[in-house]
Amino acid sequence: SQQGEEDPQALSIQEGENATMNCSYKTSINNLQWYRQNSGRGLVHLILIRSNEREKHSGRLRVTLDTSKKSSSLLITASRAADTASYFCATGDNYGQNFVFGPGTRLSVLP
Amino acid sequence: DTAVSQTPKYLVTQMGNDKSIKCEQNLGHDTMYWYKQDSKKFLKIMFSYNNKELIINETVPNRFSPKSPDKAHLNLHINSLELGDSAVYFCASSGTERGFPGELFFGEGSRLTVL
């Protein structure tokens, strides 16, 4: 069953602006991860946040997790054209066996 | 050194044929996966193996048969290919983090086109 749902489906911003993507999920999770996929390439892991964490930072990335609302957000600050990609959230269940991906947000950063 | 490598990168074949995609990881991970990404970019898990043992087998036609000769390899064989099998197939692996699967490392994908 589909777990994560990203929002918006597509986002277009100017270089230097911040980009925020949201992810909602349905069942209990052990962790939530964000991935980036450039066109024609495999997915690359960006950040993992555990269910007992509320916020995590990595460079220009900031991820929040609200388990009461079953939602997460990914903020990319000071975006660059190279950030143009699709971004996916993936939830890891408490059985530790499966990751379920949402349909992704396509981010376009215009120079 | 490529962490997760899969071959071939592109595969074009006729309906009814049988084809295989190979995957190897050199990260020492215990768990490997096959994901299918459709034309709308939706990524769906097909199979997961842990130390050569099948642990996830989602609702996938039995024309798809994974094989794991050792924990560094997970191959995917597809029999009697159909048009709907056209997609990009991704292999991935993960280690463990505090007893649960950690981040996934993906291969570059194998784009299968069935004519």
PDB file of C-alpha atoms in Angstrom:
ATOM      1  CA  SER A   1       0.000   0.000   0.000  1.00  0.00           C
ATOM      2  CA  GLN A   2       1.259   3.450  -0.799  1.00  0.00           C
ATOM      3  CA  GLN A   3       2.604   5.195   2.235  1.00  0.00           C
ATOM      4  CA  GLY A   4       4.254   8.524   1.485  1.00  0.00           C
ATOM      5  CA  GLU A   5       2.614  11.256  -0.531  1.00  0.00           C
ATOM      6  CA  GLU A   6       4.663  14.275  -1.514  1.00  0.00           C
ATOM      7  CA  ASP A   7       3.195  17.683  -2.018  1.00  0.00           C
ATOM      8  CA  PRO A   8       3.379  19.581  -4.297  1.00  0.00           C
ATOM      9  CA  GLN A   9       3.785  17.306  -7.300  1.00  0.00           C
ATOM     10  CA  ALA A  10       5.806  19.980  -9.062  1.00  0.00           C
ATOM     11  CA  LEU A  11       7.524  23.143  -7.882  1.00  0.00           C
ATOM     12  CA  SER A  12       9.264  25.826  -9.899  1.00  0.00           C
ATOM     13  CA  ILE A  13      11.366  28.529  -8.194  1.00  0.00           C
ATOM     14  CA  GLN A  14      14.140  31.001  -8.947  1.00  0.00           C
ATOM     15  CA  GLU A  15      17.722  30.379  -7.966  1.00  0.00           C
ATOM     16  CA  GLY A  16      18.390  31.655  -4.466  1.00  0.00           C
ATOM     17  CA  GLU A  17      14.856  31.046  -3.229  1.00  0.00           C
ATOM     18  CA  ASN A  18      13.940  28.386  -0.700  1.00  0.00           C
ATOM     19  CA  ALA A  19      12.044  25.252  -1.712  1.00  0.00           C
ATOM     20  CA  THR A  20       9.725  23.381   0.634  1.00  0.00           C
ATOM     21  CA  MET A  21       8.329  19.958  -0.061  1.00  0.00           C
ATOM     22  CA  ASN A  22       5.959  18.035   2.153  1.00  0.00           C
ATOM     23  CA  CYS A  23       5.369  14.362   2.724  1.00  0.00           C
ATOM     24  CA  SER A  24       2.426  12.691   4.431  1.00  0.00           C
ATOM     25  CA  TYR A  25       2.174   9.064   5.423  1.00  0.00           C
ATOM     26  CA  LYS A  26      -0.435   6.769   6.899  1.00  0.00           C
ATOM     27  CA  THR A  27       0.964   4.232   9.360  1.00  0.00           C
ATOM     28  CA  SER A  28       3.549   4.063  12.127  1.00  0.00           C
ATOM     29  CA  ILE A  29       7.122   4.445  11.006  1.00  0.00           C
ATOM     30  CA  ASN A  30      10.576   3.796  12.348  1.00  0.00           C
ATOM     31  CA  ASN A  31      12.235   6.420  10.203  1.00  0.00           C
ATOM     32  CA  LEU A  32      11.600   8.666   7.224  1.00  0.00           C
ATOM     33  CA  GLN A  33      14.124   9.364   4.521  1.00  0.00           C
ATOM     34  CA  TRP A  34      14.414  11.838   1.679  1.00  0.00           C
ATOM     35  CA  TYR A  35      16.017  11.028  -1.650  1.00  0.00           C
ATOM     36  CA  ARG A  36      16.899  12.996  -4.762  1.00  0.00           C
ATOM     37  CA  GLN A  37      16.736  11.664  -8.298  1.00  0.00           C
ATOM     38  CA  ASN A  38      18.295  13.503 -11.193  1.00  0.00           C
ATOM     39  CA  SER A  39      16.840  12.786 -14.597  1.00  0.00           C
ATOM     40  CA  GLY A  40      17.878   9.358 -15.883  1.00  0.00           C
ATOM     41  CA  ARG A  41      19.807   8.488 -12.732  1.00  0.00           C
ATOM     42  CA  GLY A  42      19.348   6.432  -9.600  1.00  0.00           C
ATOM     43  CA  LEU A  43      18.097   7.814  -6.307  1.00  0.00           C
ATOM     44  CA  VAL A  44      20.565   9.380  -3.915  1.00  0.00           C
ATOM     45  CA  HIS A  45      19.997   9.450  -0.181  1.00  0.00           C
ATOM     46  CA  LEU A  46      19.796  12.932   1.342  1.00  0.00           C
ATOM     47  CA  ILE A  47      18.802  12.579   4.959  1.00  0.00           C
ATOM     48  CA  LEU A  48      17.229  10.160   7.445  1.00  0.00           C
ATOM     49  CA  ILE A  49      15.144  11.256  10.406  1.00  0.00           C
ATOM     50  CA  ARG A  50      14.067   8.812  13.087  1.00  0.00           C
ATOM     51  CA  SER A  51      10.596   8.703  14.569  1.00  0.00           C
ATOM     52  CA  ASN A  52      11.855  10.143  17.875  1.00  0.00           C
ATOM     53  CA  GLU A  53      13.483  13.129  16.167  1.00  0.00           C
ATOM     54  CA  ARG A  54      11.705  16.334  15.225  1.00  0.00           C
ATOM     55  CA  GLU A  55      14.225  18.180  13.109  1.00  0.00           C
ATOM     56  CA  LYS A  56      17.459  17.465  11.320  1.00  0.00           C
ATOM     57  CA  HIS A  57      19.885  19.548   9.283  1.00  0.00           C
ATOM     58  CA  SER A  58      22.400  18.669   6.624  1.00  0.00           C
ATOM     59  CA  GLY A  59      24.080  21.547   4.813  1.00  0.00           C
ATOM     60  CA  ARG A  60      21.325  23.499   3.016  1.00  0.00           C
ATOM     61  CA  LEU A  61      18.748  20.847   3.882  1.00  0.00           C
ATOM     62  CA  ARG A  62      16.378  20.954   6.806  1.00  0.00           C
ATOM     63  CA  VAL A  63      13.952  18.138   7.511  1.00  0.00           C
ATOM     64  CA  THR A  64      11.167  18.176  10.059  1.00  0.00           C
ATOM     65  CA  LEU A  65       9.020  15.309  11.246  1.00  0.00           C
ATOM     66  CA  ASP A  66       5.663  15.533  12.985  1.00  0.00           C
ATOM     67  CA  THR A  67       4.568  12.037  13.942  1.00  0.00           C
ATOM     68  CA  SER A  68       1.275  13.287  15.398  1.00  0.00           C
ATOM     69  CA  LYS A  69       0.327  14.644  11.976  1.00  0.00           C
ATOM     70  CA  LYS A  70       2.171  11.884  10.133  1.00  0.00           C
ATOM     71  CA  SER A  71       3.984  14.417   8.021  1.00  0.00           C
ATOM     72  CA  SER A  72       7.471  15.595   7.145  1.00  0.00           C
ATOM     73  CA  SER A  73       8.871  18.539   5.263  1.00  0.00           C
ATOM     74  CA  LEU A  74      12.100  19.054   3.349  1.00  0.00           C
ATOM     75  CA  LEU A  75      13.415  22.595   3.063  1.00  0.00           C
ATOM     76  CA  ILE A  76      16.203  23.431   0.635  1.00  0.00           C
ATOM     77  CA  THR A  77      17.590  26.870   1.326  1.00  0.00           C
ATOM     78  CA  ALA A  78      19.307  29.156  -1.192  1.00  0.00           C
ATOM     79  CA  SER A  79      18.448  26.834  -4.053  1.00  0.00           C
ATOM     80  CA  ARG A  80      20.729  26.354  -7.037  1.00  0.00           C
ATOM     81  CA  ALA A  81      20.065  25.232 -10.593  1.00  0.00           C
ATOM     82  CA  ALA A  82      21.839  21.981  -9.694  1.00  0.00           C
ATOM     83  CA  ASP A  83      19.082  21.240  -7.174  1.00  0.00           C
ATOM     84  CA  THR A  84      16.720  20.625 -10.098  1.00  0.00           C
ATOM     85  CA  ALA A  85      15.587  17.022  -9.603  1.00  0.00           C
ATOM     86  CA  SER A  86      12.755  14.885  -8.259  1.00  0.00           C
ATOM     87  CA  TYR A  87      12.588  14.490  -4.504  1.00  0.00           C
ATOM     88  CA  PHE A  88      11.072  11.474  -2.814  1.00  0.00           C
ATOM     89  CA  CYS A  89      10.229  10.656   0.741  1.00  0.00           C
ATOM     90  CA  ALA A  90      10.400   7.059   1.902  1.00  0.00           C
ATOM     91  CA  THR A  91       9.096   5.620   5.133  1.00  0.00           C
ATOM     92  CA  GLY A  92      10.639   2.689   6.951  1.00  0.00           C
ATOM     93  CA  ASP A  93       8.165   0.604   8.927  1.00  0.00           C
ATOM     94  CA  ASN A  94       8.635  -0.726  12.438  1.00  0.00           C
ATOM     95  CA  TYR A  95       9.254  -4.218  11.172  1.00  0.00           C
ATOM     96  CA  GLY A  96      12.330  -2.874   9.476  1.00  0.00           C
ATOM     97  CA  GLN A  97      11.710  -4.738   6.283  1.00  0.00           C
ATOM     98  CA  ASN A  98      10.331  -2.276   3.822  1.00  0.00           C
ATOM     99  CA  PHE A  99      10.685   1.247   2.497  1.00  0.00           C
ATOM    100  CA  VAL A 100       7.677   2.774   0.793  1.00  0.00           C
ATOM    101  CA  PHE A 101       8.180   5.697  -1.533  1.00  0.00           C
ATOM    102  CA  GLY A 102       5.830   8.506  -2.418  1.00  0.00           C
ATOM    103  CA  PRO A 103       5.339   9.694  -6.017  1.00  0.00           C
ATOM    104  CA  GLY A 104       7.860  12.509  -5.616  1.00  0.00           C
ATOM    105  CA  THR A 105       8.030  16.269  -6.115  1.00  0.00           C
ATOM    106  CA  ARG A 106       9.628  17.570  -9.296  1.00  0.00           C
ATOM    107  CA  LEU A 107      11.649  20.642  -8.419  1.00  0.00           C
ATOM    108  CA  SER A 108      12.817  23.044 -11.111  1.00  0.00           C
ATOM    109  CA  VAL A 109      15.248  25.781 -10.089  1.00  0.00           C
ATOM    110  CA  LEU A 110      15.482  28.454 -12.743  1.00  0.00           C
ATOM    111  CA  PRO A 111      18.731  30.408 -13.166  1.00  0.00           C
TER     112      PRO A 111
ATOM    113  CA  ASP B   1      34.309   2.227  -7.398  1.00  0.00           C
ATOM    114  CA  THR B   2      30.589   1.821  -8.045  1.00  0.00           C
ATOM    115  CA  ALA B   3      28.730   0.821  -4.888  1.00  0.00           C
ATOM    116  CA  VAL B   4      25.673  -0.735  -6.528  1.00  0.00           C
ATOM    117  CA  SER B   5      26.006  -1.691 -10.159  1.00  0.00           C
ATOM    118  CA  GLN B   6      23.369  -3.171 -12.379  1.00  0.00           C
ATOM    119  CA  THR B   7      23.486  -4.373 -15.956  1.00  0.00           C
ATOM    120  CA  PRO B   8      22.335  -3.806 -18.552  1.00  0.00           C
ATOM    121  CA  LYS B   9      21.501  -0.098 -18.390  1.00  0.00           C
ATOM    122  CA  TYR B  10      19.175  -0.377 -21.363  1.00  0.00           C
ATOM    123  CA  LEU B  11      17.228  -3.361 -22.592  1.00  0.00           C
ATOM    124  CA  VAL B  12      14.923  -3.387 -25.622  1.00  0.00           C
ATOM    125  CA  THR B  13      13.153  -6.619 -26.385  1.00  0.00           C
ATOM    126  CA  GLN B  14      10.059  -8.149 -27.921  1.00  0.00           C
ATOM    127  CA  MET B  15       6.960  -9.308 -26.106  1.00  0.00           C
ATOM    128  CA  GLY B  16       7.176 -12.909 -25.003  1.00  0.00           C
ATOM    129  CA  ASN B  17      10.948 -12.927 -24.575  1.00  0.00           C
ATOM    130  CA  ASP B  18      12.790 -13.756 -21.350  1.00  0.00           C
ATOM    131  CA  LYS B  19      15.403 -11.368 -19.967  1.00  0.00           C
ATOM    132  CA  SER B  20      17.589 -10.926 -16.918  1.00  0.00           C
ATOM    133  CA  ILE B  21      18.980  -7.942 -15.069  1.00  0.00           C
ATOM    134  CA  LYS B  22      21.977  -8.374 -12.800  1.00  0.00           C
ATOM    135  CA  CYS B  23      22.896  -6.431  -9.690  1.00  0.00           C
ATOM    136  CA  GLU B  24      25.971  -6.425  -7.505  1.00  0.00           C
ATOM    137  CA  GLN B  25      26.860  -4.372  -4.441  1.00  0.00           C
ATOM    138  CA  ASN B  26      30.305  -3.982  -2.904  1.00  0.00           C
ATOM    139  CA  LEU B  27      29.166  -2.263   0.290  1.00  0.00           C
ATOM    140  CA  GLY B  28      28.987  -5.383   2.431  1.00  0.00           C
ATOM    141  CA  HIS B  29      25.258  -4.856   2.981  1.00  0.00           C
ATOM    142  CA  ASP B  30      23.034  -7.708   4.031  1.00  0.00           C
ATOM    143  CA  THR B  31      19.840  -6.504   2.356  1.00  0.00           C
ATOM    144  CA  MET B  32      19.151  -5.971  -1.322  1.00  0.00           C
ATOM    145  CA  TYR B  33      16.045  -4.836  -3.151  1.00  0.00           C
ATOM    146  CA  TRP B  34      14.431  -4.572  -6.539  1.00  0.00           C
ATOM    147  CA  TYR B  35      12.228  -1.561  -7.214  1.00  0.00           C
ATOM    148  CA  LYS B  36      10.182  -0.771 -10.308  1.00  0.00           C
ATOM    149  CA  GLN B  37       9.725   2.850 -11.402  1.00  0.00           C
ATOM    150  CA  ASP B  38       6.913   3.447 -13.846  1.00  0.00           C
ATOM    151  CA  SER B  39       6.490   6.216 -16.398  1.00  0.00           C
ATOM    152  CA  LYS B  40       4.968   8.496 -13.748  1.00  0.00           C
ATOM    153  CA  LYS B  41       8.088   8.062 -11.596  1.00  0.00           C
ATOM    154  CA  PHE B  42       6.250   6.101  -8.953  1.00  0.00           C
ATOM    155  CA  LEU B  43       8.688   3.741  -7.237  1.00  0.00           C
ATOM    156  CA  LYS B  44       7.347   0.435  -5.994  1.00  0.00           C
ATOM    157  CA  ILE B  45       9.182  -2.318  -4.161  1.00  0.00           C
ATOM    158  CA  MET B  46       9.131  -5.732  -5.807  1.00  0.00           C
ATOM    159  CA  PHE B  47      11.450  -7.921  -3.755  1.00  0.00           C
ATOM    160  CA  SER B  48      13.804  -7.746  -0.821  1.00  0.00           C
ATOM    161  CA  TYR B  49      16.468 -10.233   0.194  1.00  0.00           C
ATOM    162  CA  ASN B  50      18.375 -10.392   3.448  1.00  0.00           C
ATOM    163  CA  ASN B  51      21.458 -12.582   3.428  1.00  0.00           C
ATOM    164  CA  LYS B  52      20.193 -14.487   0.394  1.00  0.00           C
ATOM    165  CA  GLU B  53      16.785 -15.062   1.997  1.00  0.00           C
ATOM    166  CA  LEU B  54      13.629 -13.633   0.434  1.00  0.00           C
ATOM    167  CA  ILE B  55      11.902 -11.364   2.964  1.00  0.00           C
ATOM    168  CA  ILE B  56       9.619  -9.232   0.834  1.00  0.00           C
ATOM    169  CA  ASN B  57       7.687 -10.430  -2.157  1.00  0.00           C
ATOM    170  CA  GLU B  58       5.112  -7.851  -3.116  1.00  0.00           C
ATOM    171  CA  THR B  59       2.259  -8.516  -5.480  1.00  0.00           C
ATOM    172  CA  VAL B  60       4.384  -9.211  -8.489  1.00  0.00           C
ATOM    173  CA  PRO B  61       3.487 -11.660 -11.297  1.00  0.00           C
ATOM    174  CA  ASN B  62       5.318 -14.935 -10.926  1.00  0.00           C
ATOM    175  CA  ARG B  63       6.912 -14.236 -14.303  1.00  0.00           C
ATOM    176  CA  PHE B  64       9.367 -12.222 -12.197  1.00  0.00           C
ATOM    177  CA  SER B  65      11.843 -14.386 -10.333  1.00  0.00           C
ATOM    178  CA  PRO B  66      14.645 -12.951  -8.202  1.00  0.00           C
ATOM    179  CA  LYS B  67      17.752 -14.950  -7.458  1.00  0.00           C
ATOM    180  CA  SER B  68      20.411 -14.201  -4.885  1.00  0.00           C
ATOM    181  CA  PRO B  69      23.467 -16.451  -5.265  1.00  0.00           C
ATOM    182  CA  ASP B  70      25.192 -14.619  -2.421  1.00  0.00           C
ATOM    183  CA  LYS B  71      24.477 -11.540  -0.351  1.00  0.00           C
ATOM    184  CA  ALA B  72      26.370  -9.290  -2.762  1.00  0.00           C
ATOM    185  CA  HIS B  73      24.258 -10.235  -5.771  1.00  0.00           C
ATOM    186  CA  LEU B  74      20.570 -10.056  -6.559  1.00  0.00           C
ATOM    187  CA  ASN B  75      19.453 -10.803 -10.087  1.00  0.00           C
ATOM    188  CA  LEU B  76      16.031 -10.414 -11.622  1.00  0.00           C
ATOM    189  CA  HIS B  77      14.743 -12.741 -14.306  1.00  0.00           C
ATOM    190  CA  ILE B  78      11.581 -11.944 -16.211  1.00  0.00           C
ATOM    191  CA  ASN B  79       9.770 -14.535 -18.297  1.00  0.00           C
ATOM    192  CA  SER B  80       7.278 -13.941 -21.102  1.00  0.00           C
ATOM    193  CA  LEU B  81       7.728 -10.187 -21.148  1.00  0.00           C
ATOM    194  CA  GLU B  82       4.630  -8.025 -21.588  1.00  0.00           C
ATOM    195  CA  LEU B  83       4.193  -4.433 -22.721  1.00  0.00           C
ATOM    196  CA  GLY B  84       3.307  -3.404 -19.160  1.00  0.00           C
ATOM    197  CA  ASP B  85       6.696  -4.554 -17.928  1.00  0.00           C
ATOM    198  CA  SER B  86       8.297  -1.554 -19.619  1.00  0.00           C
ATOM    199  CA  ALA B  87       9.777   0.519 -16.811  1.00  0.00           C
ATOM    200  CA  VAL B  88      13.015   1.364 -15.097  1.00  0.00           C
ATOM    201  CA  TYR B  89      14.124  -1.301 -12.622  1.00  0.00           C
ATOM    202  CA  PHE B  90      16.327  -0.234  -9.738  1.00  0.00           C
ATOM    203  CA  CYS B  91      18.448  -2.401  -7.557  1.00  0.00           C
ATOM    204  CA  ALA B  92      19.290  -1.110  -4.080  1.00  0.00           C
ATOM    205  CA  SER B  93      21.039  -2.265  -0.944  1.00  0.00           C
ATOM    206  CA  SER B  94      21.040  -1.207   2.678  1.00  0.00           C
ATOM    207  CA  GLY B  95      22.941  -1.882   5.846  1.00  0.00           C
ATOM    208  CA  THR B  96      21.401  -1.656   9.281  1.00  0.00           C
ATOM    209  CA  GLU B  97      21.063   1.287  11.583  1.00  0.00           C
ATOM    210  CA  ARG B  98      20.188   0.466  15.171  1.00  0.00           C
ATOM    211  CA  GLY B  99      18.663  -2.800  14.088  1.00  0.00           C
ATOM    212  CA  PHE B 100      16.622  -1.365  11.220  1.00  0.00           C
ATOM    213  CA  PRO B 101      17.510  -0.952   7.540  1.00  0.00           C
ATOM    214  CA  GLY B 102      19.462   2.249   7.031  1.00  0.00           C
ATOM    215  CA  GLU B 103      19.718   4.377   3.946  1.00  0.00           C
ATOM    216  CA  LEU B 104      19.254   2.777   0.583  1.00  0.00           C
ATOM    217  CA  PHE B 105      22.010   2.856  -1.990  1.00  0.00           C
ATOM    218  CA  PHE B 106      20.627   2.649  -5.512  1.00  0.00           C
ATOM    219  CA  GLY B 107      22.060   1.496  -8.773  1.00  0.00           C
ATOM    220  CA  GLU B 108      21.672   3.661 -11.856  1.00  0.00           C
ATOM    221  CA  GLY B 109      18.687   1.699 -13.101  1.00  0.00           C
ATOM    222  CA  SER B 110      17.935  -0.601 -16.016  1.00  0.00           C
ATOM    223  CA  ARG B 111      15.483   0.807 -18.517  1.00  0.00           C
ATOM    224  CA  LEU B 112      13.447  -2.023 -19.988  1.00  0.00           C
ATOM    225  CA  THR B 113      11.410  -1.394 -23.148  1.00  0.00           C
ATOM    226  CA  VAL B 114       9.119  -4.136 -24.370  1.00  0.00           C
ATOM    227  CA  LEU B 115       7.941  -3.781 -27.965  1.00  0.00           C
TER     228      LEU B 115
END
